[in-house]
Short mmCIF file of C-alpha atoms in Angstrom, two decimals:
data_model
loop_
_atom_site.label_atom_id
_atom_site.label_comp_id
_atom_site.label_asym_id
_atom_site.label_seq_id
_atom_site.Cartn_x
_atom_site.Cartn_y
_atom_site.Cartn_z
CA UNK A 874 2.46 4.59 23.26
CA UNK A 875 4.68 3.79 20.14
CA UNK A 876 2.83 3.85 17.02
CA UNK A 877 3.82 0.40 14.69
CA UNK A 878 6.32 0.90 11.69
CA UNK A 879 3.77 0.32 8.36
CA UNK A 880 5.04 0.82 4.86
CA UNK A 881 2.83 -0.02 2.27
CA UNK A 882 4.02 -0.89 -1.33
CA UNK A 883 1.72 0.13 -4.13
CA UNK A 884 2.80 -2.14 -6.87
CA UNK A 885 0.62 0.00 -9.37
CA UNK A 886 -1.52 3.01 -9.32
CA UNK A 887 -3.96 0.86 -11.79
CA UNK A 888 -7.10 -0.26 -11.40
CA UNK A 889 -9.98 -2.21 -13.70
CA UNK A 890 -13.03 -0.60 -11.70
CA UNK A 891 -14.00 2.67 -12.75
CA UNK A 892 -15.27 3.54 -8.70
CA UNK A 893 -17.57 6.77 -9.70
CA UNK A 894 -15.52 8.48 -6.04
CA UNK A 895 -12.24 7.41 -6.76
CA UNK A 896 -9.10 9.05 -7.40
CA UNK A 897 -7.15 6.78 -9.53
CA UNK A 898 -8.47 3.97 -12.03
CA UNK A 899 -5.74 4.21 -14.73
CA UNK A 900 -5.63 -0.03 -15.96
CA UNK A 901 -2.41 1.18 -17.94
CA UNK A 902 -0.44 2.14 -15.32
CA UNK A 903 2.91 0.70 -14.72
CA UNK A 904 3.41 -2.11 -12.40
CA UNK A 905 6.29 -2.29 -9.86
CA UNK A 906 9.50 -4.63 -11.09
CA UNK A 907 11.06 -7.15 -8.74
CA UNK A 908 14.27 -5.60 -8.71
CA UNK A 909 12.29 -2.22 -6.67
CA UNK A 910 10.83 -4.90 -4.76
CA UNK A 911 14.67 -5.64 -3.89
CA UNK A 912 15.45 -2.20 -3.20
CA UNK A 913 12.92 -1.80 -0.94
CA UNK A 914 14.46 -4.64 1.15
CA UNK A 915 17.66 -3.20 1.04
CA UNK A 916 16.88 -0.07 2.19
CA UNK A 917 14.10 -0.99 5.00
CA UNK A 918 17.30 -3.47 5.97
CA UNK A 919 18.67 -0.68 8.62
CA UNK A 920 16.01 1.94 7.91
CA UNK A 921 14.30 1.05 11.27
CA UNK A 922 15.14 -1.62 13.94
CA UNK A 923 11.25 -2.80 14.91
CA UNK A 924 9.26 -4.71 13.53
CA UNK A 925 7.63 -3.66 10.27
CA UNK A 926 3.59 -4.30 8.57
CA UNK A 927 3.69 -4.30 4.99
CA UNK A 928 0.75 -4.07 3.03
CA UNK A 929 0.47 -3.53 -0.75
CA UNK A 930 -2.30 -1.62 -1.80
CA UNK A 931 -2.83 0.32 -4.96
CA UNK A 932 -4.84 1.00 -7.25
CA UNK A 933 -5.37 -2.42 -7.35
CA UNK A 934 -2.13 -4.39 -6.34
CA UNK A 935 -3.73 -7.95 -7.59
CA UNK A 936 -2.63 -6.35 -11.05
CA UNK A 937 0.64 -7.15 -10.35
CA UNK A 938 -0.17 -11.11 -11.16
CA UNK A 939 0.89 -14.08 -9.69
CA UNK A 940 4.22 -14.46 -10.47
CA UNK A 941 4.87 -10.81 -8.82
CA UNK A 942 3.87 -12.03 -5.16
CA UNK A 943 5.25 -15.41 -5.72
CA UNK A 944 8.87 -13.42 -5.89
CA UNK A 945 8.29 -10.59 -3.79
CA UNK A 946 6.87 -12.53 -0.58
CA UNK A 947 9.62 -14.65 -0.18
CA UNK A 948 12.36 -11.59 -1.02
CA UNK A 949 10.44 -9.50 1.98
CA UNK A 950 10.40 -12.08 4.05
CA UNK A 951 13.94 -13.62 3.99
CA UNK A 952 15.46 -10.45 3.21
CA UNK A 953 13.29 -8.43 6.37
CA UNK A 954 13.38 -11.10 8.76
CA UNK A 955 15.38 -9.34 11.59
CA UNK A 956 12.37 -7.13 11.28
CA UNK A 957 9.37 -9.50 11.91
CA UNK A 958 7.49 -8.49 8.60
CA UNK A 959 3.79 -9.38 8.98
CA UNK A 960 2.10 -8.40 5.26
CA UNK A 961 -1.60 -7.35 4.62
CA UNK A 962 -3.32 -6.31 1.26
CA UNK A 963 -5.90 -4.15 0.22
CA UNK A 964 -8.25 -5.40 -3.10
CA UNK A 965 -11.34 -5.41 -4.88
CA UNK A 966 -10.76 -9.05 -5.70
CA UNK A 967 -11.22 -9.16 -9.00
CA UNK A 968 -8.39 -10.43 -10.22
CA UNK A 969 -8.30 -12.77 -7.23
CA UNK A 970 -7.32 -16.78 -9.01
CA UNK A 971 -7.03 -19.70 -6.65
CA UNK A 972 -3.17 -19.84 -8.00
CA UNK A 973 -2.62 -15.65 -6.42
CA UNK A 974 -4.72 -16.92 -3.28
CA UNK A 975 -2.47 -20.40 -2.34
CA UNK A 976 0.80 -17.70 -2.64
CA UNK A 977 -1.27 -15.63 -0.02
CA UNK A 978 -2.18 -17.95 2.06
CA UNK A 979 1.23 -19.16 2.27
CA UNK A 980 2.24 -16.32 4.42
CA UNK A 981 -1.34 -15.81 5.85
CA UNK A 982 -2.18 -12.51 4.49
CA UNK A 983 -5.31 -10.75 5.26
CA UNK A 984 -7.49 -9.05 2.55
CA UNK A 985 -8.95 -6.22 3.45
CA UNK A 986 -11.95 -5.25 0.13
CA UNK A 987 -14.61 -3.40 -0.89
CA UNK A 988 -18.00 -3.95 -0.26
CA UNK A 989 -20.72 -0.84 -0.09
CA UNK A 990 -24.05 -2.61 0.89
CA UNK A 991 -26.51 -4.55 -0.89
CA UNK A 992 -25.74 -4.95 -4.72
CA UNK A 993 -28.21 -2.19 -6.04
CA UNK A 994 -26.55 0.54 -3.59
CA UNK A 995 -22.73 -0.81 -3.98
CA UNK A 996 -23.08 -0.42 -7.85
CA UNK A 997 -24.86 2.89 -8.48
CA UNK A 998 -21.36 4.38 -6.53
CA UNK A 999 -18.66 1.97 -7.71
CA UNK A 1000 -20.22 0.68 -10.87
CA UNK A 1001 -22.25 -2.22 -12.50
CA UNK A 1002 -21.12 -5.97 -11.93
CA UNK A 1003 -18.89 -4.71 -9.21
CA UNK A 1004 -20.58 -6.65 -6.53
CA UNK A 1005 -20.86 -9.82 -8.27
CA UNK A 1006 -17.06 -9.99 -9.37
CA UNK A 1007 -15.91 -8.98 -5.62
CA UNK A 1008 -18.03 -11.55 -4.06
CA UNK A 1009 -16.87 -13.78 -6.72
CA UNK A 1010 -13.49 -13.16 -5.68
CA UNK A 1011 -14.60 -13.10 -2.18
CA UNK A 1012 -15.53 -16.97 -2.63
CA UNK A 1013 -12.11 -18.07 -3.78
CA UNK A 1014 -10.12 -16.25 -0.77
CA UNK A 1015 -12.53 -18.14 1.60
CA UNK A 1016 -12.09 -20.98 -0.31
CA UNK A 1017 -8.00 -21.18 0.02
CA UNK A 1018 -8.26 -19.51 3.54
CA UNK A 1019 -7.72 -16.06 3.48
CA UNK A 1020 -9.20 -13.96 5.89
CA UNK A 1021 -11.55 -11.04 4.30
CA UNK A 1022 -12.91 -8.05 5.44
CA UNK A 1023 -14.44 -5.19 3.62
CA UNK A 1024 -15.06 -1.67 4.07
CA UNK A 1025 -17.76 0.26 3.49
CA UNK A 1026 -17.34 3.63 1.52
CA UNK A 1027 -20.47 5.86 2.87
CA UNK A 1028 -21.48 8.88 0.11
CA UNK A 1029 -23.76 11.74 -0.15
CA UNK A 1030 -26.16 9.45 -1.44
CA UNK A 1031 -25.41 5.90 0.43
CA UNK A 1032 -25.81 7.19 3.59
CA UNK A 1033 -29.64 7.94 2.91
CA UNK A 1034 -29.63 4.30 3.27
CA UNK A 1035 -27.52 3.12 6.32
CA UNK A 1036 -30.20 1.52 8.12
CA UNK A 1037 -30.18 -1.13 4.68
CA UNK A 1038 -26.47 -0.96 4.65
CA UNK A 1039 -25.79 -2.43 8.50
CA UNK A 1040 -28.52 -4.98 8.23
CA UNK A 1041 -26.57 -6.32 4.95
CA UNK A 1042 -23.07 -6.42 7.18
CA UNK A 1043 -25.67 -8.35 9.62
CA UNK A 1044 -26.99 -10.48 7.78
CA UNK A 1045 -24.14 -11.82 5.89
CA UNK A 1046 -22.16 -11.82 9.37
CA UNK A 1047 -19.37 -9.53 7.78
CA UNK A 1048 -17.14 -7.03 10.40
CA UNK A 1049 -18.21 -3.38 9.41
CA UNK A 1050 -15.22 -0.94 8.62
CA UNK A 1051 -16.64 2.07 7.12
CA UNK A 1052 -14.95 5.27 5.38
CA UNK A 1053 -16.61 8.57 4.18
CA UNK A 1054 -16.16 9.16 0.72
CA UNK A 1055 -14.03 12.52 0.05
CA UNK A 1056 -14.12 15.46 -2.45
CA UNK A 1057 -12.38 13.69 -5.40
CA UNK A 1058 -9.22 15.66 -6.88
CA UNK A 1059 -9.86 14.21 -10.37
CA UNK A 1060 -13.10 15.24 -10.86
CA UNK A 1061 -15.11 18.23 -12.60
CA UNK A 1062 -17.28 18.18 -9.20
CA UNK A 1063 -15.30 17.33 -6.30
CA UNK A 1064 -17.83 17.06 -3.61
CA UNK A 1065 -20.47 15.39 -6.29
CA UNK A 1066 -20.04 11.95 -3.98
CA UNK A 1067 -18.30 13.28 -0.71
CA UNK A 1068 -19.66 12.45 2.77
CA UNK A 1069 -20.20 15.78 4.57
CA UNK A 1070 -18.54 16.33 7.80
CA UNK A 1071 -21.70 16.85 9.52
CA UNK A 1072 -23.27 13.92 7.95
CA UNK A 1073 -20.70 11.56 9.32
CA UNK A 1074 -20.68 12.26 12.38
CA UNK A 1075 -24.14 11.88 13.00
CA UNK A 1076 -23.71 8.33 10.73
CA UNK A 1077 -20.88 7.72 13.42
CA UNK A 1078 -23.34 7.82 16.68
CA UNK A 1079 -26.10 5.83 14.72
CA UNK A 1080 -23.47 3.13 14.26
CA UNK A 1081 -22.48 3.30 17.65
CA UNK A 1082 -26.04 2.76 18.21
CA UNK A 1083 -27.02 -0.21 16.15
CA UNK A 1084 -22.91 -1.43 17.58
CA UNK A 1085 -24.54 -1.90 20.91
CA UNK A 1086 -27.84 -3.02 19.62
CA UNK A 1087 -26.32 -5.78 18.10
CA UNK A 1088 -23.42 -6.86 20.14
CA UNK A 1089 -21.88 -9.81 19.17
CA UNK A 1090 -23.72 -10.24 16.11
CA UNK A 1091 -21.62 -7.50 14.34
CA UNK A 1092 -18.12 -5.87 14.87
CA UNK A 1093 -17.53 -2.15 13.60
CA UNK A 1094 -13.99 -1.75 13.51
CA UNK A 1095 -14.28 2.24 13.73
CA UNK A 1096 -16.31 2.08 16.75
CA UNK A 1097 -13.92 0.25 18.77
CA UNK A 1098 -10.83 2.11 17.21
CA UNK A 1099 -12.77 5.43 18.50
CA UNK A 1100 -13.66 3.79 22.08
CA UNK A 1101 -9.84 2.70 22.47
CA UNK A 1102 -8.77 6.01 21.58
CA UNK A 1103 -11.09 7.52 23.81
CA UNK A 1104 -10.13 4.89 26.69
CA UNK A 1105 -6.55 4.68 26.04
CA UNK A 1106 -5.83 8.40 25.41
CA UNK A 1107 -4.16 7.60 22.04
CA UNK A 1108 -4.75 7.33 18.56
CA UNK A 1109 -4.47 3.44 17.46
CA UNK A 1110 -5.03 3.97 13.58
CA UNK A 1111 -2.95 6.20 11.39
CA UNK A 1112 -6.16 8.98 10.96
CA UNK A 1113 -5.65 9.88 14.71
CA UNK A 1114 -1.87 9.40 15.60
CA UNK A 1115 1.13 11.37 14.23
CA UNK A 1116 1.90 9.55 11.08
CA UNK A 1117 4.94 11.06 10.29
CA UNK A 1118 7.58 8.83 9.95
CA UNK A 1119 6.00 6.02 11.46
CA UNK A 1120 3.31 5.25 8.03
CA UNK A 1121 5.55 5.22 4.65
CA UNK A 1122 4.53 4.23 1.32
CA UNK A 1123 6.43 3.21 -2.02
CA UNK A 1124 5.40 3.98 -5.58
CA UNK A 1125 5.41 1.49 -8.66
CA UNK A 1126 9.02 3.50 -9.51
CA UNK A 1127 10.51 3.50 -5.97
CA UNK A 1128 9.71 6.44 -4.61
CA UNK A 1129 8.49 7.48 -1.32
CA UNK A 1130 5.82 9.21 -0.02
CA UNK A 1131 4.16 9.92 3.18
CA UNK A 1132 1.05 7.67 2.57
CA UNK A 1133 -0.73 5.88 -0.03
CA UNK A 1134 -2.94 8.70 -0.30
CA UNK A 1135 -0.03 10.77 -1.69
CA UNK A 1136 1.23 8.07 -4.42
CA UNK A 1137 1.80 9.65 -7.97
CA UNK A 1138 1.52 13.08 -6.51
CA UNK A 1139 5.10 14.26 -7.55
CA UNK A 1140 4.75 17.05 -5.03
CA UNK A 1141 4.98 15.17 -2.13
CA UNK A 1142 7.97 12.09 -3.21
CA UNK A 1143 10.39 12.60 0.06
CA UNK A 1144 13.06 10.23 -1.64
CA UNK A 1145 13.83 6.79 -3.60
CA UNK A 1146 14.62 3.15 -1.82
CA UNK A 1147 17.44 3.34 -4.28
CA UNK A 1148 18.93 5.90 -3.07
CA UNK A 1149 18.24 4.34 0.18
CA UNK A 1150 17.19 7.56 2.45
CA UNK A 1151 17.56 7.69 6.39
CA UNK A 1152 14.87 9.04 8.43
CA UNK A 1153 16.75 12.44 8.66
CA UNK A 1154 17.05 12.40 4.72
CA UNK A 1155 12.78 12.28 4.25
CA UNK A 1156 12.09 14.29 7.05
CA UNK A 1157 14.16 17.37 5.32
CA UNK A 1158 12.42 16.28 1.93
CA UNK A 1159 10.39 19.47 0.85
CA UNK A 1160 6.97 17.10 1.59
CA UNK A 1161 8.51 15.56 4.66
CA UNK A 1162 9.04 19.81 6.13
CA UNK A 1163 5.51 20.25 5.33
CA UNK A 1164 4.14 17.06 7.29
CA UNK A 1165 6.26 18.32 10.38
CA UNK A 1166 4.43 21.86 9.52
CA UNK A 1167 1.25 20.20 9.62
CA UNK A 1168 1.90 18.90 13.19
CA UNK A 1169 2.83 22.08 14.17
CA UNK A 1170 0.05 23.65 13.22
CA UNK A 1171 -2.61 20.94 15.36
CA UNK A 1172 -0.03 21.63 18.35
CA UNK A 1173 -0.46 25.38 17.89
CA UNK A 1174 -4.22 25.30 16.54
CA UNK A 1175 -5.78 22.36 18.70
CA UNK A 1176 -3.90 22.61 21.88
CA UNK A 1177 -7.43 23.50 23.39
CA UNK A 1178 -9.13 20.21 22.51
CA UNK A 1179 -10.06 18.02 25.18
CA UNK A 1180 -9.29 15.15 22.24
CA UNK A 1181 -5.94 16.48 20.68
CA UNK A 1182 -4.12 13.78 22.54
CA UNK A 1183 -5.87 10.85 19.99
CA UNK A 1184 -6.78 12.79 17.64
CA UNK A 1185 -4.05 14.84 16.92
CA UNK A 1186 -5.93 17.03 13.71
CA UNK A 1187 -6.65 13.76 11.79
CA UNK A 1188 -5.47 13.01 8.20
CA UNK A 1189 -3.18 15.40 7.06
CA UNK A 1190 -3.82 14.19 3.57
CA UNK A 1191 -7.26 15.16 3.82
CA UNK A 1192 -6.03 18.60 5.00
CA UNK A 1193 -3.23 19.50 2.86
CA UNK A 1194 -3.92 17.87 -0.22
CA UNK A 1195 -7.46 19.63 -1.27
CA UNK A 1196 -5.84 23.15 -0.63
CA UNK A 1197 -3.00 22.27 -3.10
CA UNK A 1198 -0.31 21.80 -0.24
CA UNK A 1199 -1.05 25.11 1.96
CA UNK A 1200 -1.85 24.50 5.26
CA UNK A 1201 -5.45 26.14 5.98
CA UNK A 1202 -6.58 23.83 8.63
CA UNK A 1203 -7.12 20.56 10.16
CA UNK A 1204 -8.58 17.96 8.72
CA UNK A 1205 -12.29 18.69 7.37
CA UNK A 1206 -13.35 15.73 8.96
CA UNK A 1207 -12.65 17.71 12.70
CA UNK A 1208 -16.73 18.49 13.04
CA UNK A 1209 -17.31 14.57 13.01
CA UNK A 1210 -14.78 13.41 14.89
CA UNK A 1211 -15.27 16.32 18.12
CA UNK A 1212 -18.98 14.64 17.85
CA UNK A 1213 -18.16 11.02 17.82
CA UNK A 1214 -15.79 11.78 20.78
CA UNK A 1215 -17.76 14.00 22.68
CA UNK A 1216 -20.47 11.27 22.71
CA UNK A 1217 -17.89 8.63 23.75
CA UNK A 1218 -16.45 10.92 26.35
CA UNK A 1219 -19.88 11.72 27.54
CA UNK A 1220 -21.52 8.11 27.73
CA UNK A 1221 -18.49 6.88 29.43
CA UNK A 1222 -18.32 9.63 32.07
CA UNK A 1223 -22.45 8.25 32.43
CA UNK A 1224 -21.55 4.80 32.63
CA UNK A 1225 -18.69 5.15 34.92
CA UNK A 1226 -20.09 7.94 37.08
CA UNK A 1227 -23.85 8.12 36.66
CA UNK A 1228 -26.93 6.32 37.88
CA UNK A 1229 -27.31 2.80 36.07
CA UNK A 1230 -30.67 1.57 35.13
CA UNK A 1231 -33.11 0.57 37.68
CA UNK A 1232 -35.55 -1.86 37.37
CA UNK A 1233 -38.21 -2.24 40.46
CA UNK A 1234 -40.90 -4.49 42.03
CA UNK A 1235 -44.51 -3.35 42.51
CA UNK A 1236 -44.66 -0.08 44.20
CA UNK A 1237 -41.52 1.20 43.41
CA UNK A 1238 -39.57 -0.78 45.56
CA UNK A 1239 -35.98 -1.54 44.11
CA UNK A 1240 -35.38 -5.26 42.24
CA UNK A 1241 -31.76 -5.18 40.96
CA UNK A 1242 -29.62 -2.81 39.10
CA UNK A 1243 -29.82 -4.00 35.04
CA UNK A 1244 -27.27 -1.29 32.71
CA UNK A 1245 -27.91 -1.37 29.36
CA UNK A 1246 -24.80 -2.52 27.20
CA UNK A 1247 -22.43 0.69 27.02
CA UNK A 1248 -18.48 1.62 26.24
CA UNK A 1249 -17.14 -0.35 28.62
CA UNK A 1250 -18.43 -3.62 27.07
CA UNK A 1251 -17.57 -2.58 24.15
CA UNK A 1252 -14.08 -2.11 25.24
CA UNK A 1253 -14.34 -5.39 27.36
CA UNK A 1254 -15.13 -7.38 24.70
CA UNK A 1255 -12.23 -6.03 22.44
CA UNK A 1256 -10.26 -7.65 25.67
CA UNK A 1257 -10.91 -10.83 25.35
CA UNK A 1258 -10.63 -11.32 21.84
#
């Protein structure tokens, strides 16, 4: 399987929330000019022949004001269309007016936000009033018909609470994406909010759980992204498919990196659009060497895995960038996904291969076969959507 071509623009590395996890929440950082957003064009132009996802994240990429997207989108578009661009964006909403949402919905652009749970819980991690200006901005993408959907940043501390957490994705009939918080590389005490390893695994089979409790009254994107891998053999998002190459993403200034993740890290910039670099030209980049190092090293290192095939060592960011570039191991994340897949593996091999439930009349005698809902309805009702 191919994986899809996804550059993501980061028109700024600012942001007005002060998330108590986060990496970056600079408001004075520069914002992206039109004429990069030109450059980028030209060089994605004959960088790659397929089609092309292009999402602008940040920071917070809503800093970038109306006027921004009202030039860029149609420059993109026009100037990409040989290359099919579909466009996404990643926000807290804040800044979200009905003006930015009509350019939006203009090329029907999905927001993907923020949400942690239940006000109290959502601001002790990403601050007070958070909640209430998301969901404010929440109202006016519904409003002008944008699609939403949040994720759900699981800490040390939120996850003490998950039970409270689902029933609020339940209740308000929102899809549940969830990500573990990681060690921060900006703060005093990098593991002060960070999910451990251990911790989300186990929070990954409970949401499998309360998944199949509730089917069709929620979706958790994770839990179908880990049964497809699972089913399919192959990784189908970026955290469990070789990224390299295929996942690209473009500073305020131009420059290019291997991921979002890596933006502003001056360590890892594998070229410039203006320069406009071939595939050859960031793959011999000093940080595009060391991502082909780090997929060396899962070959070498994880060649026993039953689940190296779709997992393939997970985020190299989360691997390379805590240990200052060296490559010490996979990603620390490994311990949670071996258990999330093992229990996959393992309740497919049951459903496919075992005994299904049997219900009986009076004396034992057998009624009907009944199987509780498993996998493969997960995976069947991915099907027909």
């Amino acid at each position: 399987m191919k994986s899809p071509f996804h550059v993501m623009i980061i028109p700024t590395l600012g942001c007005p929330s002060k998330c108590h996890y986060c990496w970056s929440s600079d408001e004075g950082s520069p914002i992206m000019s039109i004429e990069t957003v030109r450059e980028i064009t030209e060089w994605l132009k004959d960088y790659r022949s397929d089609q092309v996802t292009i999402t602008f994240h940040g920071g917070e990429p809503l800093l970038a004001g109306a006027d921004f997207y009202r030039q860029a989108l149609p420059i993109l578009s026009e100037g990409l269309a040989h290359l099919a661009p579909t466009f996404a964006l990643q926000s807290n909403l804040w800044r979200l007016t009905p003006e930015l949402a009509q350019i939006l919905a203009q090329y029907n652009i999905p927001v993907g936000s923020s949400i942690d749970g239940p006000e109290e819980i959502n601001d002790l991690q990403r601050g007070k009033g958070y909640f209430k200006k998301t969901m404010r901005g929440y109202e006016i993408a519904r409003a002008n018909g944008l699609e939403v959907r949040f994720i759900c940043t699981f800490t040390s501390r939120s996850v003490e609470h998950k039970e409270e957490i689902v029933n609020f994705f339940l209740q308000n009939g929102f899809p549940l994406k969830l990500h573990p918080a990681l060690p921060s590389l900006r703060n005093e005490n990098p593991k002060e909010w960070a999910l451990e390893p251990e911790a989300y695994g186990e929070l990954l089979v409970y949401l499998l759980d309360k998944y199949l409790e509730n089917l069709g009254r929620i979706e958790i994107m994770n839990i179908n992204d880990l049964c497809k891998c699972v089913f399919t053999r192959h990784g189908t998002v970026c955290t469990f498919v070789d990224c390299m190459g295929t996942t690209l993403a473009v500073g305020p200034d131009g420059s290019i990196y291997p991921c979002y993740r890596f933006v502003g890290m001056p360590e890892y910039v594998m070229g410039n659009v203006y320069d406009r670099p071939t595939p050859e030209d960031l793959a011999r980049s000093d940080a595009g060497k060391l991502m082909q190092a780090f997929k060396d090293y899962v070959d070498r290192e994880c060649g026993g895995c039953p689940h190296i095939k779709y997992c393939r060592g997970g985020c190299p960011y989360n691997a390379i960038a805590p240990t200052g570039g060296e490559i010490q191991g996979v990603d620390p994340h490994c311990v949670a996904y071996k258990r999330i897949f093992d229990e996959i593996n393992d309740r497919v091999n049951e459903e496919l291969y075992g005994s299904p439930v049997m219900e009986t009349e009076d004396f034992g005698s057998p009624l009907r076969r009944k199987a509780k809902p498993g996998i493969m309805w997960i995976l069947q009702t991915m099907a027909t959507k």
